[in-house]
Amino acid sequence: FPSHDIGGSAIEFYNSDPKPMTNNIIRYNYISYTFGATNTITSCSAIVISGNNVSSVVGSRTGFKINGNVAFNIGNNEGTAPFGGSGIGSNNKDPMLIANNTFVRLKNNGIGLEVVGNPASGWIYNNILVDCTNRFLWYSGTGTPTNMYSDYNLFYDTTGGPIDIWKNPSFTGNDLN
């Protein structure tokens, strides 16, 4: 669905501790042309799994599966949010399955996992990411990533720019452990 000046993401799950979110499936959605409200801090991403970074605990956002979604032209006029315009953005401390999604022309990251106070974790498979302005796949967290796997993803840049698959120190084989 086209979403203009919504001041948020097209699909967003946000928990306020201690209320858990468990076993949510986000699949078969078509999302296009997200716009942030002008001059506001807004994500205007396609799909976001979020919550309080500091007080959330492992086990409060479990069982998320994001698959079969299509999104394009995400993050137009993303306002002042440096994180706006991603295909999938999450600060979830629990692992998620992200598979079989297609994202085209994103203002920011294709898939970005940024965890505060814990290592990033998840399974990222069979996604197609085309023309991400920032990074195609990005994750960060505290400590060494555990349970973090990525395989069979396609990253393509039609603009001729570099493909930046960011990880510190680097990808190693079929998984990211």
CSV table of N, CA and C in Angstrom, one decimal:
chain,number,residue,atom,x,y,z
A,1,PHE,N,0.8,-1.2,0.0
A,1,PHE,CA,0.0,0.0,0.0
A,1,PHE,C,0.9,1.2,0.0
A,2,PRO,N,0.5,2.3,-0.7
A,2,PRO,CA,1.3,3.5,-0.7
A,2,PRO,C,1.0,4.2,0.7
A,3,SER,N,2.1,4.7,1.3
A,3,SER,CA,1.9,5.4,2.6
A,3,SER,C,2.6,6.7,2.5
A,4,HIS,N,1.9,7.8,2.6
A,4,HIS,CA,2.4,9.1,2.5
A,4,HIS,C,2.3,9.9,3.8
A,5,ASP,N,3.4,10.5,4.2
A,5,ASP,CA,3.4,11.3,5.5
A,5,ASP,C,2.8,10.6,6.6
A,6,ILE,N,3.2,9.3,6.8
A,6,ILE,CA,2.6,8.6,7.9
A,6,ILE,C,3.3,8.8,9.2
A,7,GLY,N,4.5,9.3,9.2
A,7,GLY,CA,5.3,9.6,10.4
A,7,GLY,C,5.7,8.3,11.1
A,8,GLY,N,5.8,7.2,10.3
A,8,GLY,CA,6.3,6.0,10.9
A,8,GLY,C,6.5,5.0,9.8
A,9,SER,N,6.7,3.7,10.1
A,9,SER,CA,6.9,2.7,9.1
A,9,SER,C,5.6,2.1,8.6
A,10,ALA,N,5.6,1.4,7.5
A,10,ALA,CA,4.4,0.8,7.0
A,10,ALA,C,3.9,-0.3,7.9
A,11,ILE,N,4.8,-1.1,8.4
A,11,ILE,CA,4.5,-2.2,9.4
A,11,ILE,C,5.5,-2.0,10.5
A,12,GLU,N,5.0,-1.8,11.7
A,12,GLU,CA,5.9,-1.7,12.8
A,12,GLU,C,5.3,-2.4,14.1
A,13,PHE,N,6.2,-3.2,14.7
A,13,PHE,CA,5.8,-3.8,16.0
A,13,PHE,C,6.7,-3.2,17.0
A,14,TYR,N,6.1,-2.6,18.0
A,14,TYR,CA,6.9,-2.0,19.1
A,14,TYR,C,6.4,-2.5,20.4
A,15,ASN,N,7.3,-3.0,21.2
A,15,ASN,CA,6.8,-3.5,22.6
A,15,ASN,C,7.3,-2.6,23.6
A,16,SER,N,6.4,-2.4,24.6
A,16,SER,CA,6.7,-1.6,25.8
A,16,SER,C,6.8,-2.6,27.0
A,17,ASP,N,8.1,-2.8,27.4
A,17,ASP,CA,8.3,-3.8,28.5
A,17,ASP,C,7.4,-3.5,29.7
A,18,PRO,N,6.9,-4.5,30.3
A,18,PRO,CA,7.3,-6.0,30.2
A,18,PRO,C,6.3,-6.8,29.3
A,19,LYS,N,5.6,-6.1,28.4
A,19,LYS,CA,4.7,-6.8,27.6
A,19,LYS,C,5.4,-7.5,26.4
A,20,PRO,N,5.4,-8.8,26.4
A,20,PRO,CA,6.1,-9.5,25.3
A,20,PRO,C,5.3,-9.6,24.0
A,21,MET,N,6.1,-9.7,22.9
A,21,MET,CA,5.5,-10.0,21.6
A,21,MET,C,6.1,-11.3,21.1
A,22,THR,N,5.2,-12.3,20.9
A,22,THR,CA,5.7,-13.6,20.5
A,22,THR,C,5.0,-14.2,19.3
A,23,ASN,N,5.8,-14.9,18.5
A,23,ASN,CA,5.2,-15.7,17.4
A,23,ASN,C,4.4,-14.9,16.4
A,24,ASN,N,5.0,-13.8,15.9
A,24,ASN,CA,4.4,-13.0,14.9
A,24,ASN,C,4.9,-13.3,13.5
A,25,ILE,N,4.1,-13.4,12.6
A,25,ILE,CA,4.5,-13.7,11.2
A,25,ILE,C,4.1,-12.5,10.3
A,26,ILE,N,5.1,-12.0,9.6
A,26,ILE,CA,4.8,-10.8,8.7
A,26,ILE,C,5.1,-11.4,7.3
A,27,ARG,N,4.1,-11.6,6.5
A,27,ARG,CA,4.4,-12.2,5.2
A,27,ARG,C,3.3,-11.8,4.2
A,28,TYR,N,3.8,-11.8,2.9
A,28,TYR,CA,3.0,-11.6,1.7
A,28,TYR,C,2.4,-10.2,1.7
A,29,ASN,N,3.2,-9.2,2.1
A,29,ASN,CA,2.8,-7.8,2.1
A,29,ASN,C,3.5,-7.1,0.9
A,30,TYR,N,2.8,-6.2,0.3
A,30,TYR,CA,3.3,-5.3,-0.8
A,30,TYR,C,3.3,-3.9,-0.3
A,31,ILE,N,4.5,-3.3,-0.2
A,31,ILE,CA,4.7,-2.0,0.4
A,31,ILE,C,5.4,-1.1,-0.6
A,32,SER,N,4.9,0.1,-0.9
A,32,SER,CA,5.6,1.0,-1.8
A,32,SER,C,5.4,2.4,-1.4
A,33,TYR,N,6.4,3.2,-1.8
A,33,TYR,CA,6.4,4.7,-1.6
A,33,TYR,C,6.1,5.1,-0.2
A,34,THR,N,6.9,4.7,0.7
A,34,THR,CA,6.8,5.3,2.1
A,34,THR,C,7.4,6.6,2.2
A,35,PHE,N,6.7,7.6,2.8
A,35,PHE,CA,7.2,8.9,3.0
A,35,PHE,C,7.2,9.3,4.4
A,36,GLY,N,8.2,9.9,4.9
A,36,GLY,CA,8.2,10.4,6.3
A,36,GLY,C,7.6,11.8,6.4
A,37,ALA,N,7.0,12.1,7.5
A,37,ALA,CA,6.5,13.4,7.7
A,37,ALA,C,7.7,14.4,7.6
A,38,THR,N,7.5,15.5,6.9
A,38,THR,CA,8.6,16.4,6.7
A,38,THR,C,9.1,17.0,8.0
A,39,ASN,N,10.5,17.0,8.1
A,39,ASN,CA,11.2,17.5,9.2
A,39,ASN,C,10.8,16.9,10.6
A,40,THR,N,10.6,15.6,10.6
A,40,THR,CA,10.3,15.0,11.9
A,40,THR,C,11.2,13.7,11.9
A,41,ILE,N,11.4,13.2,13.1
A,41,ILE,CA,12.2,12.0,13.3
A,41,ILE,C,11.2,10.8,13.1
A,42,THR,N,11.3,10.2,11.9
A,42,THR,CA,10.4,9.1,11.6
A,42,THR,C,11.2,8.0,10.8
A,43,SER,N,10.8,6.8,11.0
A,43,SER,CA,11.5,5.8,10.3
A,43,SER,C,11.1,5.6,8.8
A,44,CYS,N,9.9,5.7,8.5
A,44,CYS,CA,9.3,5.5,7.2
A,44,CYS,C,10.0,4.3,6.5
A,45,SER,N,10.3,3.2,7.2
A,45,SER,CA,10.8,2.0,6.6
A,45,SER,C,9.6,1.1,6.2
A,46,ALA,N,10.0,0.0,5.6
A,46,ALA,CA,8.9,-1.0,5.2
A,46,ALA,C,8.4,-1.7,6.4
A,47,ILE,N,9.4,-2.4,7.1
A,47,ILE,CA,9.0,-3.3,8.3
A,47,ILE,C,10.0,-3.0,9.4
A,48,VAL,N,9.5,-2.8,10.6
A,48,VAL,CA,10.3,-2.5,11.8
A,48,VAL,C,9.9,-3.4,12.9
A,49,ILE,N,10.8,-4.0,13.6
A,49,ILE,CA,10.6,-4.7,14.9
A,49,ILE,C,11.4,-3.9,15.9
A,50,SER,N,10.7,-3.3,16.9
A,50,SER,CA,11.4,-2.4,17.7
A,50,SER,C,10.9,-2.4,19.1
A,51,GLY,N,11.5,-1.6,20.0
A,51,GLY,CA,11.1,-1.5,21.4
A,51,GLY,C,12.1,-0.7,22.1
A,52,ASN,N,11.9,-0.7,23.4
A,52,ASN,CA,12.9,0.0,24.3
A,52,ASN,C,14.2,-0.7,24.3
A,53,ASN,N,15.3,0.0,23.7
A,53,ASN,CA,16.6,-0.6,23.6
A,53,ASN,C,17.2,-1.0,25.0
A,54,VAL,N,17.0,-0.1,25.9
A,54,VAL,CA,17.7,-0.3,27.2
A,54,VAL,C,17.1,-1.3,28.1
A,55,SER,N,15.8,-1.3,28.3
A,55,SER,CA,15.1,-2.1,29.3
A,55,SER,C,14.6,-3.4,28.7
A,56,SER,N,14.6,-3.6,27.4
A,56,SER,CA,14.2,-4.9,26.8
A,56,SER,C,15.1,-6.0,27.2
A,57,VAL,N,14.6,-7.2,27.3
A,57,VAL,CA,15.4,-8.4,27.7
A,57,VAL,C,15.2,-9.5,26.7
A,58,VAL,N,16.2,-10.3,26.6
A,58,VAL,CA,16.0,-11.5,25.7
A,58,VAL,C,14.8,-12.3,26.1
A,59,GLY,N,14.0,-12.7,25.1
A,59,GLY,CA,12.8,-13.4,25.4
A,59,GLY,C,11.5,-12.5,25.3
A,60,SER,N,11.7,-11.2,25.1
A,60,SER,CA,10.5,-10.3,25.1
A,60,SER,C,9.9,-10.2,23.7
A,61,ARG,N,10.7,-10.5,22.6
A,61,ARG,CA,10.3,-10.4,21.2
A,61,ARG,C,10.7,-11.7,20.5
A,62,THR,N,10.0,-12.8,20.7
A,62,THR,CA,10.5,-14.0,20.2
A,62,THR,C,9.6,-14.5,19.0
A,63,GLY,N,10.1,-15.3,18.2
A,63,GLY,CA,9.4,-16.0,17.2
A,63,GLY,C,9.0,-15.2,16.0
A,64,PHE,N,9.6,-14.1,15.7
A,64,PHE,CA,9.3,-13.3,14.5
A,64,PHE,C,9.8,-13.9,13.3
A,65,LYS,N,8.9,-14.0,12.3
A,65,LYS,CA,9.2,-14.6,11.0
A,65,LYS,C,8.8,-13.5,9.9
A,66,ILE,N,9.7,-13.1,9.1
A,66,ILE,CA,9.4,-12.1,8.1
A,66,ILE,C,9.7,-12.7,6.8
A,67,ASN,N,8.7,-13.0,6.0
A,67,ASN,CA,9.0,-13.7,4.7
A,67,ASN,C,8.0,-13.4,3.6
A,68,GLY,N,8.4,-13.4,2.4
A,68,GLY,CA,7.6,-13.2,1.2
A,68,GLY,C,7.0,-11.8,1.0
A,69,ASN,N,7.7,-10.8,1.6
A,69,ASN,CA,7.3,-9.5,1.4
A,69,ASN,C,8.0,-8.8,0.2
A,70,VAL,N,7.3,-7.9,-0.4
A,70,VAL,CA,7.9,-7.1,-1.5
A,70,VAL,C,7.7,-5.6,-1.2
A,71,ALA,N,8.8,-4.8,-1.3
A,71,ALA,CA,8.7,-3.4,-1.0
A,71,ALA,C,9.6,-2.7,-2.0
A,72,PHE,N,9.2,-1.5,-2.5
A,72,PHE,CA,10.0,-0.7,-3.3
A,72,PHE,C,9.7,0.8,-3.1
A,73,ASN,N,10.7,1.6,-3.4
A,73,ASN,CA,10.7,3.1,-3.2
A,73,ASN,C,10.4,3.4,-1.7
A,74,ILE,N,11.2,2.9,-0.9
A,74,ILE,CA,11.0,3.1,0.6
A,74,ILE,C,11.9,4.2,1.1
A,75,GLY,N,11.3,5.1,1.9
A,75,GLY,CA,12.1,6.1,2.6
A,75,GLY,C,12.2,7.4,1.8
A,76,ASN,N,11.3,7.8,1.0
A,76,ASN,CA,11.3,9.1,0.3
A,76,ASN,C,11.0,10.2,1.3
A,77,ASN,N,11.8,11.2,1.3
A,77,ASN,CA,11.7,12.3,2.3
A,77,ASN,C,11.6,11.7,3.7
A,78,GLU,N,12.7,11.1,4.1
A,78,GLU,CA,12.7,10.4,5.4
A,78,GLU,C,12.8,11.3,6.6
A,79,GLY,N,12.7,12.5,6.4
A,79,GLY,CA,12.7,13.5,7.5
A,79,GLY,C,14.2,13.5,8.0
A,80,THR,N,14.3,13.7,9.3
A,80,THR,CA,15.7,13.8,9.9
A,80,THR,C,16.2,12.5,10.5
A,81,ALA,N,15.5,11.4,10.4
A,81,ALA,CA,15.9,10.1,10.9
A,81,ALA,C,17.0,9.5,10.2
A,82,PRO,N,18.2,9.3,10.8
A,82,PRO,CA,19.3,8.7,10.1
A,82,PRO,C,19.1,7.2,9.8
A,83,PHE,N,18.1,6.6,10.4
A,83,PHE,CA,17.8,5.2,10.2
A,83,PHE,C,16.6,5.0,9.3
A,84,GLY,N,16.0,6.0,8.8
A,84,GLY,CA,14.8,5.9,8.0
A,84,GLY,C,15.0,5.3,6.6
A,85,GLY,N,14.0,4.7,6.1
A,85,GLY,CA,14.0,4.2,4.7
A,85,GLY,C,14.6,2.8,4.5
A,86,SER,N,14.6,2.0,5.5
A,86,SER,CA,15.1,0.6,5.4
A,86,SER,C,14.1,-0.4,5.0
A,87,GLY,N,14.5,-1.5,4.4
A,87,GLY,CA,13.5,-2.6,4.1
A,87,GLY,C,13.1,-3.2,5.3
A,88,ILE,N,14.0,-3.7,6.1
A,88,ILE,CA,13.7,-4.2,7.5
A,88,ILE,C,14.7,-3.6,8.4
A,89,GLY,N,14.2,-3.1,9.5
A,89,GLY,CA,15.0,-2.6,10.6
A,89,GLY,C,14.6,-3.2,11.9
A,90,SER,N,15.5,-3.5,12.8
A,90,SER,CA,15.2,-4.1,14.0
A,90,SER,C,16.2,-3.9,15.1
A,91,ASN,N,15.8,-3.7,16.3
A,91,ASN,CA,16.7,-3.7,17.5
A,91,ASN,C,16.4,-4.9,18.4
A,92,ASN,N,15.8,-5.9,17.8
A,92,ASN,CA,15.3,-7.1,18.6
A,92,ASN,C,16.5,-7.9,19.1
A,93,LYS,N,16.5,-8.2,20.4
A,93,LYS,CA,17.5,-9.0,21.1
A,93,LYS,C,17.3,-10.5,20.8
A,94,ASP,N,16.2,-10.9,20.3
A,94,ASP,CA,15.9,-12.3,20.0
A,94,ASP,C,16.1,-12.6,18.5
A,95,PRO,N,16.6,-13.8,18.2
A,95,PRO,CA,16.7,-14.0,16.8
A,95,PRO,C,15.4,-14.0,16.0
A,96,MET,N,15.5,-13.6,14.7
A,96,MET,CA,14.4,-13.6,13.8
A,96,MET,C,14.7,-14.3,12.5
A,97,LEU,N,13.7,-14.8,11.9
A,97,LEU,CA,13.9,-15.4,10.6
A,97,LEU,C,13.5,-14.4,9.5
A,98,ILE,N,14.4,-14.0,8.6
A,98,ILE,CA,14.1,-13.1,7.5
A,98,ILE,C,14.4,-13.8,6.2
A,99,ALA,N,13.4,-14.2,5.4
A,99,ALA,CA,13.6,-15.0,4.3
A,99,ALA,C,12.7,-14.6,3.1
A,100,ASN,N,13.2,-14.8,1.9
A,100,ASN,CA,12.3,-14.7,0.7
A,100,ASN,C,11.6,-13.4,0.5
A,101,ASN,N,12.3,-12.3,0.9
A,101,ASN,CA,11.8,-11.0,0.7
A,101,ASN,C,12.5,-10.3,-0.5
A,102,THR,N,11.8,-9.3,-1.1
A,102,THR,CA,12.4,-8.6,-2.2
A,102,THR,C,12.2,-7.1,-1.9
A,103,PHE,N,13.4,-6.4,-1.9
A,103,PHE,CA,13.4,-4.9,-1.6
A,103,PHE,C,14.1,-4.2,-2.7
A,104,VAL,N,13.5,-3.2,-3.2
A,104,VAL,CA,14.1,-2.4,-4.4
A,104,VAL,C,14.0,-0.9,-4.1
A,105,ARG,N,15.1,-0.2,-4.3
A,105,ARG,CA,15.2,1.2,-4.2
A,105,ARG,C,14.9,1.7,-2.8
A,106,LEU,N,15.8,1.5,-1.9
A,106,LEU,CA,15.7,1.8,-0.5
A,106,LEU,C,16.6,3.0,-0.2
A,107,LYS,N,16.0,4.0,0.6
A,107,LYS,CA,16.8,5.2,1.0
A,107,LYS,C,17.9,4.9,1.9
A,108,ASN,N,17.8,3.7,2.6
A,108,ASN,CA,18.8,3.4,3.6
A,108,ASN,C,19.3,2.0,3.5
A,109,ASN,N,19.3,1.2,4.6
A,109,ASN,CA,19.7,-0.2,4.5
A,109,ASN,C,18.7,-1.1,4.0
A,110,GLY,N,19.1,-2.2,3.4
A,110,GLY,CA,18.2,-3.3,2.9
A,110,GLY,C,17.7,-4.0,4.2
A,111,ILE,N,18.5,-4.6,4.9
A,111,ILE,CA,18.2,-5.3,6.1
A,111,ILE,C,19.2,-4.8,7.2
A,112,GLY,N,18.7,-4.2,8.3
A,112,GLY,CA,19.6,-3.7,9.3
A,112,GLY,C,19.1,-4.2,10.7
A,113,LEU,N,20.0,-4.8,11.4
A,113,LEU,CA,19.8,-5.3,12.8
A,113,LEU,C,20.8,-4.5,13.7
A,114,GLU,N,20.2,-3.7,14.6
A,114,GLU,CA,21.1,-3.0,15.5
A,114,GLU,C,20.6,-3.2,16.9
A,115,VAL,N,21.4,-4.0,17.6
A,115,VAL,CA,21.0,-4.5,19.0
A,115,VAL,C,21.9,-3.8,20.0
A,116,VAL,N,21.2,-3.3,21.1
A,116,VAL,CA,22.0,-2.6,22.1
A,116,VAL,C,22.0,-3.5,23.3
A,117,GLY,N,23.2,-3.8,23.8
A,117,GLY,CA,23.4,-4.6,25.0
A,117,GLY,C,23.5,-6.1,24.8
A,118,ASN,N,23.3,-6.6,23.6
A,118,ASN,CA,23.4,-8.0,23.2
A,118,ASN,C,24.0,-8.2,21.8
A,119,PRO,N,24.5,-9.4,21.5
A,119,PRO,CA,24.9,-9.6,20.1
A,119,PRO,C,23.7,-9.7,19.2
A,120,ALA,N,23.9,-9.3,17.9
A,120,ALA,CA,22.9,-9.5,16.9
A,120,ALA,C,22.7,-11.0,16.6
A,121,SER,N,21.5,-11.4,16.3
A,121,SER,CA,21.3,-12.8,16.0
A,121,SER,C,20.1,-12.9,15.1
A,122,GLY,N,20.1,-13.9,14.2
A,122,GLY,CA,19.0,-14.1,13.3
A,122,GLY,C,19.4,-15.0,12.1
A,123,TRP,N,18.5,-15.3,11.3
A,123,TRP,CA,18.7,-16.2,10.1
A,123,TRP,C,18.2,-15.3,9.0
A,124,ILE,N,19.1,-15.0,8.0
A,124,ILE,CA,18.7,-14.2,6.9
A,124,ILE,C,19.0,-14.9,5.6
A,125,TYR,N,18.0,-15.4,4.9
A,125,TYR,CA,18.2,-16.3,3.7
A,125,TYR,C,17.3,-15.8,2.6
A,126,ASN,N,17.8,-16.1,1.3
A,126,ASN,CA,17.1,-16.0,0.1
A,126,ASN,C,16.3,-14.6,-0.1
A,127,ASN,N,17.0,-13.5,0.3
A,127,ASN,CA,16.4,-12.2,0.1
A,127,ASN,C,17.0,-11.6,-1.2
A,128,ILE,N,16.3,-10.8,-1.9
A,128,ILE,CA,16.8,-10.0,-3.0
A,128,ILE,C,16.7,-8.5,-2.6
A,129,LEU,N,17.9,-7.9,-2.7
A,129,LEU,CA,18.0,-6.5,-2.3
A,129,LEU,C,18.6,-5.7,-3.5
A,130,VAL,N,17.9,-4.7,-4.0
A,130,VAL,CA,18.4,-4.0,-5.2
A,130,VAL,C,18.4,-2.5,-4.8
A,131,ASP,N,19.5,-1.8,-5.1
A,131,ASP,CA,19.6,-0.4,-5.0
A,131,ASP,C,19.3,0.2,-3.6
A,132,CYS,N,20.1,-0.3,-2.7
A,132,CYS,CA,20.1,0.3,-1.3
A,132,CYS,C,21.1,1.5,-1.2
A,133,THR,N,20.6,2.6,-0.8
A,133,THR,CA,21.4,3.8,-0.8
A,133,THR,C,22.6,3.6,0.2
A,134,ASN,N,22.3,2.9,1.3
A,134,ASN,CA,23.4,2.8,2.3
A,134,ASN,C,23.9,1.3,2.2
A,135,ARG,N,23.6,0.5,3.1
A,135,ARG,CA,24.1,-0.9,3.1
A,135,ARG,C,23.0,-1.9,2.7
A,136,PHE,N,23.4,-3.0,2.1
A,136,PHE,CA,22.5,-4.0,1.7
A,136,PHE,C,22.1,-4.8,2.9
A,137,LEU,N,23.1,-5.3,3.7
A,137,LEU,CA,22.9,-6.1,4.9
A,137,LEU,C,23.8,-5.5,6.0
A,138,TRP,N,23.3,-5.2,7.1
A,138,TRP,CA,24.0,-4.5,8.2
A,138,TRP,C,23.5,-5.0,9.5
A,139,TYR,N,24.5,-5.3,10.4
A,139,TYR,CA,24.1,-5.7,11.7
A,139,TYR,C,25.2,-5.3,12.7
A,140,SER,N,24.8,-4.9,13.9
A,140,SER,CA,25.7,-4.6,15.0
A,140,SER,C,25.1,-5.0,16.3
A,141,GLY,N,25.9,-5.2,17.3
A,141,GLY,CA,25.5,-5.5,18.6
A,141,GLY,C,26.6,-5.4,19.6
A,142,THR,N,26.4,-5.8,20.8
A,142,THR,CA,27.4,-5.8,21.8
A,142,THR,C,27.9,-7.3,22.0
A,143,GLY,N,29.2,-7.5,21.8
A,143,GLY,CA,29.7,-8.8,21.9
A,143,GLY,C,29.8,-9.5,20.6
A,144,THR,N,30.3,-10.7,20.6
A,144,THR,CA,30.4,-11.5,19.4
A,144,THR,C,29.1,-12.1,19.0
A,145,PRO,N,28.7,-11.9,17.7
A,145,PRO,CA,27.5,-12.4,17.2
A,145,PRO,C,27.4,-14.0,17.4
A,146,THR,N,26.3,-14.4,17.9
A,146,THR,CA,26.0,-15.8,18.0
A,146,THR,C,24.6,-16.1,17.4
A,147,ASN,N,24.5,-17.2,16.8
A,147,ASN,CA,23.2,-17.5,16.1
A,147,ASN,C,22.9,-16.5,15.0
A,148,MET,N,23.9,-16.0,14.3
A,148,MET,CA,23.7,-15.1,13.2
A,148,MET,C,24.2,-15.8,11.9
A,149,TYR,N,23.2,-16.0,11.0
A,149,TYR,CA,23.4,-16.7,9.8
A,149,TYR,C,22.9,-15.9,8.6
A,150,SER,N,23.6,-15.9,7.5
A,150,SER,CA,23.1,-15.3,6.3
A,150,SER,C,23.6,-16.1,5.1
A,151,ASP,N,22.7,-16.4,4.2
A,151,ASP,CA,23.2,-17.2,3.0
A,151,ASP,C,22.1,-17.1,1.9
A,152,TYR,N,22.6,-17.2,0.7
A,152,TYR,CA,21.7,-17.2,-0.5
A,152,TYR,C,21.0,-15.9,-0.7
A,153,ASN,N,21.6,-14.8,-0.3
A,153,ASN,CA,20.9,-13.5,-0.5
A,153,ASN,C,21.6,-12.8,-1.8
A,154,LEU,N,20.8,-12.1,-2.5
A,154,LEU,CA,21.2,-11.4,-3.7
A,154,LEU,C,21.3,-9.9,-3.5
A,155,PHE,N,22.5,-9.3,-3.7
A,155,PHE,CA,22.7,-7.9,-3.6
A,155,PHE,C,23.0,-7.4,-4.9
A,156,TYR,N,22.2,-6.4,-5.4
A,156,TYR,CA,22.5,-5.9,-6.8
A,156,TYR,C,22.3,-4.4,-6.8
A,157,ASP,N,23.3,-3.7,-7.4
A,157,ASP,CA,23.2,-2.2,-7.5
A,157,ASP,C,23.2,-1.8,-9.0
A,158,THR,N,22.1,-1.3,-9.4
A,158,THR,CA,22.0,-0.9,-10.8
A,158,THR,C,22.6,0.4,-11.1
A,159,THR,N,23.0,1.2,-10.0
A,159,THR,CA,23.6,2.5,-10.2
A,159,THR,C,25.1,2.4,-10.5
A,160,GLY,N,25.7,1.3,-10.4
A,160,GLY,CA,27.1,1.2,-10.6
A,160,GLY,C,28.0,1.5,-9.4
A,161,GLY,N,27.3,1.7,-8.3
A,161,GLY,CA,28.1,2.0,-7.1
A,161,GLY,C,28.6,0.8,-6.4
A,162,PRO,N,29.4,0.9,-5.4
A,162,PRO,CA,29.9,-0.3,-4.7
A,162,PRO,C,28.9,-1.0,-3.9
A,163,ILE,N,29.0,-2.3,-3.8
A,163,ILE,CA,28.1,-3.1,-2.9
A,163,ILE,C,28.7,-3.2,-1.6
A,164,ASP,N,28.1,-2.6,-0.5
A,164,ASP,CA,28.7,-2.6,0.8
A,164,ASP,C,28.0,-3.6,1.7
A,165,ILE,N,28.6,-4.8,1.9
A,165,ILE,CA,28.0,-5.7,2.8
A,165,ILE,C,28.8,-5.6,4.1
A,166,TRP,N,28.3,-4.9,5.1
A,166,TRP,CA,29.1,-4.5,6.2
A,166,TRP,C,29.1,-5.5,7.3
A,167,LYS,N,30.2,-5.9,7.8
A,167,LYS,CA,30.4,-6.7,9.0
A,167,LYS,C,31.8,-6.5,9.5
A,168,ASN,N,32.0,-6.5,10.8
A,168,ASN,CA,33.3,-6.4,11.3
A,168,ASN,C,33.7,-7.7,12.0
A,169,PRO,N,34.7,-8.4,11.6
A,169,PRO,CA,35.7,-8.0,10.6
A,169,PRO,C,35.3,-8.3,9.2
A,170,SER,N,34.7,-9.4,8.9
A,170,SER,CA,34.3,-9.7,7.5
A,170,SER,C,33.4,-11.0,7.5
A,171,PHE,N,32.8,-11.2,6.3
A,171,PHE,CA,32.1,-12.5,6.2
A,171,PHE,C,33.1,-13.6,6.1
A,172,THR,N,32.6,-14.8,6.7
A,172,THR,CA,33.5,-16.0,6.7
A,172,THR,C,32.6,-17.2,6.3
A,173,GLY,N,32.7,-17.6,5.1
A,173,GLY,CA,32.0,-18.8,4.7
A,173,GLY,C,30.5,-18.6,4.6
A,174,ASN,N,29.7,-19.6,4.9
A,174,ASN,CA,28.3,-19.6,4.7
A,174,ASN,C,27.5,-19.0,5.9
A,175,ASP,N,28.2,-18.9,7.0
A,175,ASP,CA,27.5,-18.3,8.2
A,175,ASP,C,28.4,-17.2,8.7
A,176,LEU,N,27.8,-16.4,9.7
A,176,LEU,CA,28.5,-15.3,10.2
A,176,LEU,C,29.1,-15.5,11.6
A,177,ASN,N,29.2,-16.7,12.0
A,177,ASN,CA,29.7,-17.0,13.3
A,177,ASN,C,31.3,-17.1,13.3
